[in-house]
PDB file of C-alpha atoms in Angstrom:
ATOM      1  CA  MET A   1       0.000   0.000   0.000  1.00 68.00           C
ATOM      2  CA  TYR A   2       2.821   2.401   0.900  1.00 79.00           C
ATOM      3  CA  ASP A   3       4.499   1.925  -2.497  1.00 72.00           C
ATOM      4  CA  ALA A   4       1.161   2.399  -4.283  1.00 79.00           C
ATOM      5  CA  ILE A   5       0.774   5.753  -2.511  1.00 85.00           C
ATOM      6  CA  ARG A   6       4.348   6.699  -3.469  1.00 87.00           C
ATOM      7  CA  GLU A   7       3.504   5.799  -7.072  1.00 82.00           C
ATOM      8  CA  SER A   8       0.454   8.093  -7.033  1.00 80.00           C
ATOM      9  CA  PHE A   9       2.476  11.012  -5.694  1.00 72.00           C
ATOM     10  CA  SER A  10       5.240  10.544  -8.282  1.00 78.00           C
ATOM     11  CA  TYR A  11       3.257  11.877 -11.240  1.00 77.00           C
ATOM     12  CA  LEU A  12       3.701  15.594 -10.578  1.00 81.00           C
ATOM     13  CA  GLY A  13       7.485  15.268 -10.421  1.00 79.00           C
ATOM     14  CA  LEU A  14       7.493  13.238 -13.630  1.00 82.00           C
ATOM     15  CA  TYR A  15       5.376  15.776 -15.504  1.00 82.00           C
ATOM     16  CA  ARG A  16       7.630  18.605 -14.397  1.00 87.00           C
ATOM     17  CA  LYS A  17      10.677  16.785 -15.747  1.00 86.00           C
ATOM     18  CA  MET A  18       8.873  15.922 -18.991  1.00 84.00           C
ATOM     19  CA  LEU A  19       8.108  19.592 -19.629  1.00 83.00           C
ATOM     20  CA  ARG A  20      11.805  20.458 -19.355  1.00 86.00           C
ATOM     21  CA  VAL A  21      13.002  17.924 -21.960  1.00 89.00           C
ATOM     22  CA  ARG A  22      14.829  19.531 -24.875  1.00 87.00           C
ATOM     23  CA  LYS A  23      13.608  18.220 -28.233  1.00 91.00           C
ATOM     24  CA  ASN A  24      16.817  17.988 -30.213  1.00 92.00           C
ATOM     25  CA  ILE A  25      15.448  15.523 -32.769  1.00 97.00           C
ATOM     26  CA  VAL A  26      12.258  15.762 -34.816  1.00 97.00           C
ATOM     27  CA  PRO A  27      10.935  12.226 -35.358  1.00 98.00           C
ATOM     28  CA  GLU A  28       9.349  10.975 -38.558  1.00 98.00           C
ATOM     29  CA  SER A  29       5.774   9.716 -38.153  1.00 98.00           C
ATOM     30  CA  VAL A  30       4.774   6.726 -40.293  1.00 98.00           C
ATOM     31  CA  SER A  31       1.274   5.190 -40.400  1.00 98.00           C
ATOM     32  CA  PHE A  32       0.865   1.440 -40.800  1.00 98.00           C
ATOM     33  CA  GLY A  33      -2.942   1.283 -40.590  1.00 98.00           C
ATOM     34  CA  PRO A  34      -6.098   3.396 -40.863  1.00 98.00           C
ATOM     35  CA  HIS A  35      -6.608   3.946 -37.116  1.00 98.00           C
ATOM     36  CA  LYS A  36      -5.058   7.082 -35.615  1.00 98.00           C
ATOM     37  CA  ASP A  37      -2.994   5.029 -33.150  1.00 98.00           C
ATOM     38  CA  GLN A  38      -1.551   2.727 -35.823  1.00 98.00           C
ATOM     39  CA  TYR A  39       1.687   4.593 -36.421  1.00 98.00           C
ATOM     40  CA  PHE A  40       5.296   4.634 -35.321  1.00 98.00           C
ATOM     41  CA  LEU A  41       7.806   7.400 -34.735  1.00 98.00           C
ATOM     42  CA  TYR A  42      11.341   7.063 -36.057  1.00 98.00           C
ATOM     43  CA  TYR A  43      14.214   8.942 -34.408  1.00 98.00           C
ATOM     44  CA  GLU A  44      17.448   9.290 -36.352  1.00 98.00           C
ATOM     45  CA  PRO A  45      20.322  10.278 -34.024  1.00 97.00           C
ATOM     46  CA  ASN A  46      22.471  13.241 -34.993  1.00 95.00           C
ATOM     47  CA  HIS A  47      25.540  11.108 -34.330  1.00 93.00           C
ATOM     48  CA  ALA A  48      24.960   7.347 -34.449  1.00 94.00           C
ATOM     49  CA  VAL A  49      27.259   5.330 -32.186  1.00 94.00           C
ATOM     50  CA  SER A  50      25.995   1.880 -33.185  1.00 96.00           C
ATOM     51  CA  ASP A  51      24.150  -0.060 -35.871  1.00 97.00           C
ATOM     52  CA  LYS A  52      21.812  -1.480 -33.211  1.00 98.00           C
ATOM     53  CA  ILE A  53      18.212  -0.279 -33.474  1.00 98.00           C
ATOM     54  CA  ILE A  54      15.839   0.001 -30.510  1.00 98.00           C
ATOM     55  CA  MET A  55      12.214  -0.951 -31.215  1.00 98.00           C
ATOM     56  CA  TRP A  56      10.132   0.320 -28.296  1.00 98.00           C
ATOM     57  CA  VAL A  57       6.491  -0.315 -27.376  1.00 98.00           C
ATOM     58  CA  HIS A  58       4.981   2.251 -25.007  1.00 98.00           C
ATOM     59  CA  GLY A  59       3.178   1.549 -21.747  1.00 97.00           C
ATOM     60  CA  GLY A  60       0.086   3.175 -20.307  1.00 96.00           C
ATOM     61  CA  GLY A  61      -2.028   0.310 -18.998  1.00 96.00           C
ATOM     62  CA  TRP A  62      -3.095  -0.716 -22.538  1.00 98.00           C
ATOM     63  CA  ASN A  63      -5.711   2.043 -22.369  1.00 97.00           C
ATOM     64  CA  ALA A  64      -3.703   5.266 -22.560  1.00 96.00           C
ATOM     65  CA  SER A  65      -0.705   7.051 -24.092  1.00 96.00           C
ATOM     66  CA  THR A  66       0.862   7.164 -27.544  1.00 97.00           C
ATOM     67  CA  PRO A  67       4.368   7.281 -29.029  1.00 98.00           C
ATOM     68  CA  LYS A  68       4.057  11.082 -29.161  1.00 97.00           C
ATOM     69  CA  TYR A  69       3.366  11.249 -25.426  1.00 96.00           C
ATOM     70  CA  PHE A  70       6.589   9.340 -24.779  1.00 97.00           C
ATOM     71  CA  ASP A  71       8.680  11.539 -27.065  1.00 97.00           C
ATOM     72  CA  PHE A  72      11.137  12.059 -24.192  1.00 97.00           C
ATOM     73  CA  VAL A  73      12.130   8.377 -24.412  1.00 98.00           C
ATOM     74  CA  GLY A  74      12.951   8.743 -28.098  1.00 98.00           C
ATOM     75  CA  GLN A  75      14.913  11.909 -27.398  1.00 97.00           C
ATOM     76  CA  CYS A  76      16.918  10.146 -24.676  1.00 97.00           C
ATOM     77  CA  VAL A  77      17.791   7.055 -26.712  1.00 98.00           C
ATOM     78  CA  ALA A  78      18.506   8.948 -29.938  1.00 98.00           C
ATOM     79  CA  ASN A  79      20.655  11.477 -28.060  1.00 97.00           C
ATOM     80  CA  ALA A  80      22.629   8.481 -26.795  1.00 97.00           C
ATOM     81  CA  GLY A  81      23.357   7.648 -30.435  1.00 98.00           C
ATOM     82  CA  TYR A  82      20.875   4.866 -31.223  1.00 98.00           C
ATOM     83  CA  ARG A  83      18.242   4.699 -33.940  1.00 98.00           C
ATOM     84  CA  PHE A  84      14.877   4.433 -32.196  1.00 98.00           C
ATOM     85  CA  VAL A  85      11.417   3.325 -33.299  1.00 98.00           C
ATOM     86  CA  SER A  86       8.397   3.902 -31.028  1.00 98.00           C
ATOM     87  CA  ILE A  87       5.402   1.742 -32.009  1.00 98.00           C
ATOM     88  CA  GLY A  88       1.790   2.687 -31.306  1.00 98.00           C
ATOM     89  CA  TYR A  89      -1.294   0.470 -31.050  1.00 98.00           C
ATOM     90  CA  ARG A  90      -5.063   0.667 -30.615  1.00 98.00           C
ATOM     91  CA  LEU A  91      -6.114   1.133 -27.011  1.00 98.00           C
ATOM     92  CA  ALA A  92      -8.483  -0.669 -24.655  1.00 98.00           C
ATOM     93  CA  PRO A  93     -11.255  -0.776 -23.571  1.00 97.00           C
ATOM     94  CA  LYS A  94     -12.747   0.169 -26.946  1.00 97.00           C
ATOM     95  CA  ASN A  95     -10.316  -2.165 -28.696  1.00 98.00           C
ATOM     96  CA  LYS A  96     -10.006  -5.547 -27.004  1.00 98.00           C
ATOM     97  CA  TYR A  97      -6.993  -7.844 -27.067  1.00 98.00           C
ATOM     98  CA  PRO A  98      -5.607  -9.186 -29.427  1.00 98.00           C
ATOM     99  CA  CYS A  99      -5.920  -5.846 -31.275  1.00 98.00           C
ATOM    100  CA  GLN A 100      -2.896  -4.548 -29.365  1.00 98.00           C
ATOM    101  CA  ILE A 101      -0.493  -7.375 -30.227  1.00 98.00           C
ATOM    102  CA  GLU A 102      -1.801  -7.402 -33.799  1.00 98.00           C
ATOM    103  CA  ASP A 103      -0.798  -3.738 -34.102  1.00 98.00           C
ATOM    104  CA  VAL A 104       2.566  -4.230 -32.427  1.00 98.00           C
ATOM    105  CA  CYS A 105       3.380  -7.028 -34.873  1.00 98.00           C
ATOM    106  CA  ALA A 106       2.200  -4.970 -37.848  1.00 98.00           C
ATOM    107  CA  GLY A 107       4.113  -1.922 -36.624  1.00 98.00           C
ATOM    108  CA  TYR A 108       7.266  -3.952 -36.128  1.00 98.00           C
ATOM    109  CA  GLN A 109       7.107  -5.362 -39.666  1.00 98.00           C
ATOM    110  CA  ALA A 110       6.281  -1.946 -41.141  1.00 98.00           C
ATOM    111  CA  ALA A 111       9.211  -0.378 -39.299  1.00 98.00           C
ATOM    112  CA  LEU A 112      11.604  -3.008 -40.669  1.00 98.00           C
ATOM    113  CA  GLN A 113      10.411  -2.293 -44.199  1.00 98.00           C
ATOM    114  CA  TYR A 114      10.657   1.450 -43.646  1.00 98.00           C
ATOM    115  CA  LEU A 115      14.204   1.260 -42.305  1.00 98.00           C
ATOM    116  CA  ASP A 116      15.248  -1.075 -45.087  1.00 96.00           C
ATOM    117  CA  SER A 117      13.877   1.395 -47.640  1.00 97.00           C
ATOM    118  CA  LYS A 118      16.189   4.004 -46.111  1.00 96.00           C
ATOM    119  CA  LYS A 119      19.166   1.630 -46.601  1.00 96.00           C
ATOM    120  CA  ILE A 120      19.550   1.195 -42.836  1.00 97.00           C
ATOM    121  CA  ASN A 121      20.970  -2.081 -41.562  1.00 96.00           C
ATOM    122  CA  VAL A 122      18.180  -3.958 -39.759  1.00 97.00           C
ATOM    123  CA  THR A 123      20.122  -7.029 -38.621  1.00 97.00           C
ATOM    124  CA  LYS A 124      20.600  -5.895 -35.028  1.00 98.00           C
ATOM    125  CA  ILE A 125      17.240  -5.134 -33.444  1.00 98.00           C
ATOM    126  CA  ILE A 126      16.648  -4.769 -29.708  1.00 98.00           C
ATOM    127  CA  VAL A 127      12.984  -4.859 -28.709  1.00 98.00           C
ATOM    128  CA  SER A 128      11.970  -3.115 -25.508  1.00 98.00           C
ATOM    129  CA  GLY A 129       8.953  -1.831 -23.648  1.00 98.00           C
ATOM    130  CA  PRO A 130       7.792  -0.729 -20.196  1.00 98.00           C
ATOM    131  CA  SER A 131       4.723  -1.945 -18.293  1.00 97.00           C
ATOM    132  CA  ALA A 132       1.974  -2.757 -20.837  1.00 98.00           C
ATOM    133  CA  GLY A 133       4.637  -2.307 -23.502  1.00 98.00           C
ATOM    134  CA  ALA A 134       6.777  -4.967 -21.801  1.00 98.00           C
ATOM    135  CA  HIS A 135       3.779  -7.308 -21.883  1.00 98.00           C
ATOM    136  CA  LEU A 136       3.206  -6.779 -25.612  1.00 98.00           C
ATOM    137  CA  SER A 137       6.839  -6.683 -26.742  1.00 98.00           C
ATOM    138  CA  SER A 138       7.678  -9.859 -24.807  1.00 98.00           C
ATOM    139  CA  ILE A 139       4.882 -11.694 -26.640  1.00 98.00           C
ATOM    140  CA  LEU A 140       6.230 -10.357 -29.931  1.00 98.00           C
ATOM    141  CA  CYS A 141       9.669 -11.775 -29.161  1.00 98.00           C
ATOM    142  CA  TYR A 142       8.886 -15.108 -27.513  1.00 98.00           C
ATOM    143  CA  SER A 143       5.551 -16.427 -28.772  1.00 98.00           C
ATOM    144  CA  LYS A 144       5.952 -18.551 -31.902  1.00 98.00           C
ATOM    145  CA  SER A 145       2.178 -18.913 -32.231  1.00 98.00           C
ATOM    146  CA  VAL A 146       1.768 -15.115 -32.357  1.00 98.00           C
ATOM    147  CA  GLN A 147       4.675 -14.743 -34.776  1.00 98.00           C
ATOM    148  CA  GLU A 148       3.166 -17.337 -37.091  1.00 98.00           C
ATOM    149  CA  LYS A 149      -0.350 -15.892 -36.841  1.00 98.00           C
ATOM    150  CA  TYR A 150       0.730 -12.367 -37.771  1.00 98.00           C
ATOM    151  CA  GLY A 151       3.639 -13.210 -40.069  1.00 97.00           C
ATOM    152  CA  VAL A 152       6.357 -11.703 -37.894  1.00 97.00           C
ATOM    153  CA  ASP A 153      10.034 -12.446 -38.492  1.00 96.00           C
ATOM    154  CA  VAL A 154      12.129 -11.872 -35.348  1.00 98.00           C
ATOM    155  CA  SER A 155      15.313 -13.451 -36.701  1.00 97.00           C
ATOM    156  CA  ASN A 156      17.015 -10.041 -36.599  1.00 97.00           C
ATOM    157  CA  VAL A 157      16.181  -9.465 -32.913  1.00 98.00           C
ATOM    158  CA  ILE A 158      19.361  -9.763 -30.837  1.00 98.00           C
ATOM    159  CA  GLY A 159      17.892  -8.808 -27.464  1.00 98.00           C
ATOM    160  CA  PHE A 160      14.796  -7.963 -25.430  1.00 99.00           C
ATOM    161  CA  ILE A 161      14.538  -5.542 -22.498  1.00 99.00           C
ATOM    162  CA  GLY A 162      11.341  -5.571 -20.450  1.00 98.00           C
ATOM    163  CA  VAL A 163      10.810  -2.947 -17.758  1.00 98.00           C
ATOM    164  CA  GLY A 164       8.147  -3.393 -15.069  1.00 97.00           C
ATOM    165  CA  GLY A 165       6.160  -5.903 -17.080  1.00 97.00           C
ATOM    166  CA  PRO A 166       2.996  -7.829 -16.109  1.00 96.00           C
ATOM    167  CA  TYR A 167       4.250 -11.117 -17.557  1.00 97.00           C
ATOM    168  CA  SER A 168       2.196 -13.465 -15.386  1.00 96.00           C
ATOM    169  CA  PHE A 169      -1.476 -13.206 -14.425  1.00 92.00           C
ATOM    170  CA  SER A 170      -1.352 -16.079 -11.929  1.00 83.00           C
ATOM    171  CA  VAL A 171       0.782 -14.308  -9.320  1.00 79.00           C
ATOM    172  CA  HIS A 172      -0.374 -11.571  -6.944  1.00 77.00           C
ATOM    173  CA  THR A 173      -1.924  -8.714  -8.904  1.00 79.00           C
ATOM    174  CA  SER A 174      -3.033  -5.362  -7.551  1.00 85.00           C
ATOM    175  CA  LEU A 175      -6.607  -4.134  -7.854  1.00 86.00           C
ATOM    176  CA  SER A 176      -5.448  -1.573 -10.428  1.00 89.00           C
ATOM    177  CA  VAL A 177      -3.907  -4.254 -12.645  1.00 91.00           C
ATOM    178  CA  ARG A 178      -6.972  -6.478 -12.344  1.00 93.00           C
ATOM    179  CA  MET A 179      -9.161  -3.589 -13.470  1.00 95.00           C
ATOM    180  CA  LEU A 180      -6.861  -2.898 -16.420  1.00 96.00           C
ATOM    181  CA  LEU A 181      -6.871  -6.554 -17.453  1.00 96.00           C
ATOM    182  CA  ASN A 182     -10.674  -6.550 -17.303  1.00 96.00           C
ATOM    183  CA  GLN A 183     -10.645  -3.644 -19.742  1.00 97.00           C
ATOM    184  CA  LEU A 184      -8.100  -5.324 -22.003  1.00 98.00           C
ATOM    185  CA  PHE A 185      -9.800  -8.709 -22.415  1.00 98.00           C
ATOM    186  CA  ASP A 186     -13.337  -9.653 -23.322  1.00 97.00           C
ATOM    187  CA  LYS A 187     -15.167 -11.385 -20.468  1.00 94.00           C
ATOM    188  CA  ASP A 188     -14.958 -14.886 -21.981  1.00 95.00           C
ATOM    189  CA  TYR A 189     -11.481 -14.559 -23.533  1.00 97.00           C
ATOM    190  CA  ASN A 190      -8.924 -17.202 -22.536  1.00 97.00           C
ATOM    191  CA  ARG A 191      -6.299 -14.977 -20.920  1.00 97.00           C
ATOM    192  CA  ALA A 192      -3.600 -17.621 -21.336  1.00 97.00           C
ATOM    193  CA  ASN A 193      -3.633 -16.543 -25.007  1.00 98.00           C
ATOM    194  CA  GLY A 194      -2.496 -13.090 -23.897  1.00 98.00           C
ATOM    195  CA  GLU A 195      -0.156 -13.994 -21.029  1.00 98.00           C
ATOM    196  CA  PRO A 196       3.586 -13.819 -21.775  1.00 98.00           C
ATOM    197  CA  CYS A 197       4.444 -16.633 -19.327  1.00 97.00           C
ATOM    198  CA  SER A 198       1.986 -18.996 -21.007  1.00 98.00           C
ATOM    199  CA  LEU A 199       3.007 -18.014 -24.539  1.00 98.00           C
ATOM    200  CA  MET A 200       6.794 -18.118 -24.139  1.00 98.00           C
ATOM    201  CA  ASN A 201       8.704 -20.597 -26.304  1.00 98.00           C
ATOM    202  CA  ALA A 202      12.365 -21.552 -26.434  1.00 98.00           C
ATOM    203  CA  SER A 203      14.313 -18.760 -28.125  1.00 98.00           C
ATOM    204  CA  ASN A 204      17.849 -17.604 -28.827  1.00 98.00           C
ATOM    205  CA  ILE A 205      16.904 -13.995 -27.986  1.00 98.00           C
ATOM    206  CA  PRO A 206      18.542 -13.021 -24.673  1.00 98.00           C
ATOM    207  CA  MET A 207      16.482 -10.944 -22.287  1.00 98.00           C
ATOM    208  CA  LEU A 208      16.982  -8.375 -19.561  1.00 98.00           C
ATOM    209  CA  LEU A 209      14.124  -7.889 -17.095  1.00 98.00           C
ATOM    210  CA  ILE A 210      14.262  -4.672 -15.076  1.00 98.00           C
ATOM    211  CA  GLN A 211      11.876  -4.789 -12.115  1.00 98.00           C
ATOM    212  CA  SER A 212      11.431  -3.093  -8.731  1.00 97.00           C
ATOM    213  CA  ARG A 213      10.337  -4.648  -5.447  1.00 96.00           C
ATOM    214  CA  HIS A 214       8.724  -1.294  -4.615  1.00 95.00           C
ATOM    215  CA  ASP A 215       6.818  -0.878  -7.869  1.00 95.00           C
ATOM    216  CA  GLY A 216       3.449  -0.179  -6.229  1.00 93.00           C
ATOM    217  CA  LEU A 217       1.534  -1.546  -9.224  1.00 93.00           C
ATOM    218  CA  ILE A 218       3.239  -4.659 -10.666  1.00 94.00           C
ATOM    219  CA  ASP A 219       4.427  -7.304  -8.219  1.00 93.00           C
ATOM    220  CA  PHE A 220       8.075  -8.346  -8.431  1.00 96.00           C
ATOM    221  CA  SER A 221       6.927 -11.967  -8.709  1.00 95.00           C
ATOM    222  CA  CYS A 222       5.710 -11.240 -12.258  1.00 95.00           C
ATOM    223  CA  ALA A 223       9.291 -10.874 -13.405  1.00 97.00           C
ATOM    224  CA  GLU A 224      10.413 -13.782 -11.241  1.00 97.00           C
ATOM    225  CA  GLU A 225       7.871 -16.103 -12.866  1.00 97.00           C
ATOM    226  CA  PHE A 226       8.878 -14.961 -16.331  1.00 98.00           C
ATOM    227  CA  TYR A 227      12.536 -15.437 -15.441  1.00 98.00           C
ATOM    228  CA  LYS A 228      11.888 -18.970 -14.155  1.00 98.00           C
ATOM    229  CA  LYS A 229       9.969 -19.875 -17.314  1.00 98.00           C
ATOM    230  CA  ALA A 230      12.789 -18.524 -19.478  1.00 98.00           C
ATOM    231  CA  VAL A 231      15.414 -20.515 -17.571  1.00 98.00           C
ATOM    232  CA  SER A 232      13.321 -23.689 -17.775  1.00 98.00           C
ATOM    233  CA  LEU A 233      13.234 -23.311 -21.569  1.00 98.00           C
ATOM    234  CA  GLY A 234      16.955 -22.594 -21.829  1.00 98.00           C
ATOM    235  CA  ASN A 235      16.453 -18.936 -22.751  1.00 98.00           C
ATOM    236  CA  ALA A 236      19.206 -16.566 -21.649  1.00 98.00           C
ATOM    237  CA  CYS A 237      17.728 -14.194 -19.079  1.00 98.00           C
ATOM    238  CA  GLU A 238      18.953 -11.646 -16.537  1.00 98.00           C
ATOM    239  CA  LEU A 239      16.687 -10.266 -13.826  1.00 98.00           C
ATOM    240  CA  TYR A 240      17.881  -6.860 -12.627  1.00 98.00           C
ATOM    241  CA  GLU A 241      16.415  -5.413  -9.434  1.00 98.00           C
ATOM    242  CA  VAL A 242      16.051  -1.625  -9.386  1.00 98.00           C
ATOM    243  CA  VAL A 243      18.258  -0.016  -6.742  1.00 97.00           C
ATOM    244  CA  ASP A 244      17.521   3.653  -7.428  1.00 96.00           C
ATOM    245  CA  LYS A 245      15.612   5.571  -4.756  1.00 94.00           C
ATOM    246  CA  LYS A 246      12.964   6.519  -7.322  1.00 93.00           C
ATOM    247  CA  ASP A 247      11.794   2.928  -7.616  1.00 95.00           C
ATOM    248  CA  THR A 248       8.007   3.105  -8.027  1.00 95.00           C
ATOM    249  CA  HIS A 249       6.399   1.979 -11.273  1.00 96.00           C
ATOM    250  CA  SER A 250       6.245   5.170 -13.325  1.00 95.00           C
ATOM    251  CA  TRP A 251       9.620   6.408 -12.158  1.00 94.00           C
ATOM    252  CA  TYR A 252      11.631   3.402 -13.230  1.00 97.00           C
ATOM    253  CA  THR A 253       9.614   2.384 -16.300  1.00 97.00           C
ATOM    254  CA  ALA A 254       9.504   5.859 -17.855  1.00 95.00           C
ATOM    255  CA  GLY A 255      11.105   8.381 -15.511  1.00 95.00           C
ATOM    256  CA  MET A 256      14.562   6.878 -15.865  1.00 96.00           C
ATOM    257  CA  PHE A 257      14.645   8.271 -19.428  1.00 98.00           C
ATOM    258  CA  LEU A 258      14.337  11.761 -17.927  1.00 96.00           C
ATOM    259  CA  GLU A 259      17.644  11.367 -16.108  1.00 96.00           C
ATOM    260  CA  THR A 260      21.238  10.672 -17.061  1.00 96.00           C
ATOM    261  CA  ARG A 261      23.162   7.419 -16.779  1.00 97.00           C
ATOM    262  CA  GLU A 262      25.124   8.985 -13.936  1.00 97.00           C
ATOM    263  CA  GLU A 263      21.928   9.838 -12.064  1.00 96.00           C
ATOM    264  CA  ASN A 264      20.013   6.641 -12.707  1.00 97.00           C
ATOM    265  CA  LYS A 265      21.507   3.161 -12.350  1.00 98.00           C
ATOM    266  CA  GLY A 266      18.514   1.563 -14.071  1.00 98.00           C
ATOM    267  CA  LEU A 267      19.109   3.684 -17.160  1.00 98.00           C
ATOM    268  CA  ASP A 268      22.812   2.857 -17.039  1.00 98.00           C
ATOM    269  CA  LYS A 269      21.918  -0.840 -16.898  1.00 98.00           C
ATOM    270  CA  PHE A 270      19.593  -0.381 -19.891  1.00 98.00           C
ATOM    271  CA  PHE A 271      22.322   1.151 -22.032  1.00 98.00           C
ATOM    272  CA  SER A 272      25.199  -1.007 -20.807  1.00 98.00           C
ATOM    273  CA  TRP A 273      23.217  -4.159 -21.606  1.00 98.00           C
ATOM    274  CA  ILE A 274      22.537  -2.829 -25.111  1.00 98.00           C
ATOM    275  CA  GLU A 275      26.211  -2.031 -25.560  1.00 98.00           C
ATOM    276  CA  ASN A 276      27.257  -5.556 -24.644  1.00 97.00           C
ATOM    277  CA  VAL A 277      24.535  -7.723 -26.176  1.00 96.00           C
TER     278      VAL A 277
END
């Protein structure tokens, strides 16, 4: 309860920092469907330091936010020298699952085609997402049934980073998460078909899970269950526990991109893992 209260009081500080972000890069917006949320933003760094590309799926409880809202994440990653794609998707409760993963898969494929058309090397993709975005991007990477259903090729993915993800629905879930899941799924939908732990297959894509024990929204056991499933399948996985003082859900899933690597150890872990994968 205490961490949930801390999470609620964190929003004002986050918004203040968001308003101070300098927009050094103007992203390109590319639609991949007729709905207003079916688009991605592409950030080309002024000085690229790597040929690795970060494909990012935003959070927001499946029912809120857009790539444009999380522009500060694109600014942070692109300013660090990485090409960055931020994928949008249709939102619940108006659009029920699997609309969201359908859009993430379509956006991912469209982004690959777009980058290829710009003569950009697409052989080193790192997929990442926070919160609801971690849920969706993990399914994209590790569910063969979803990949086959939507015609997704993840052979160029060299790593996955999930931050504060609800990977398991069988462990302790807060009232807030239960309400969000009720909005995401139809009443009679088999939720195992939308649960990362249930959908995970053996894969050669290594993963980093960043999770806090003081999240206030997502229980740490979600990441632990996902980690255990990965290990049981022989998938390379590292579970990193947040040690920063700002360790509630919104601060470490999104707020870390408002700080520097020197200020935020979670952000430093994010980039150092990318550098070494």
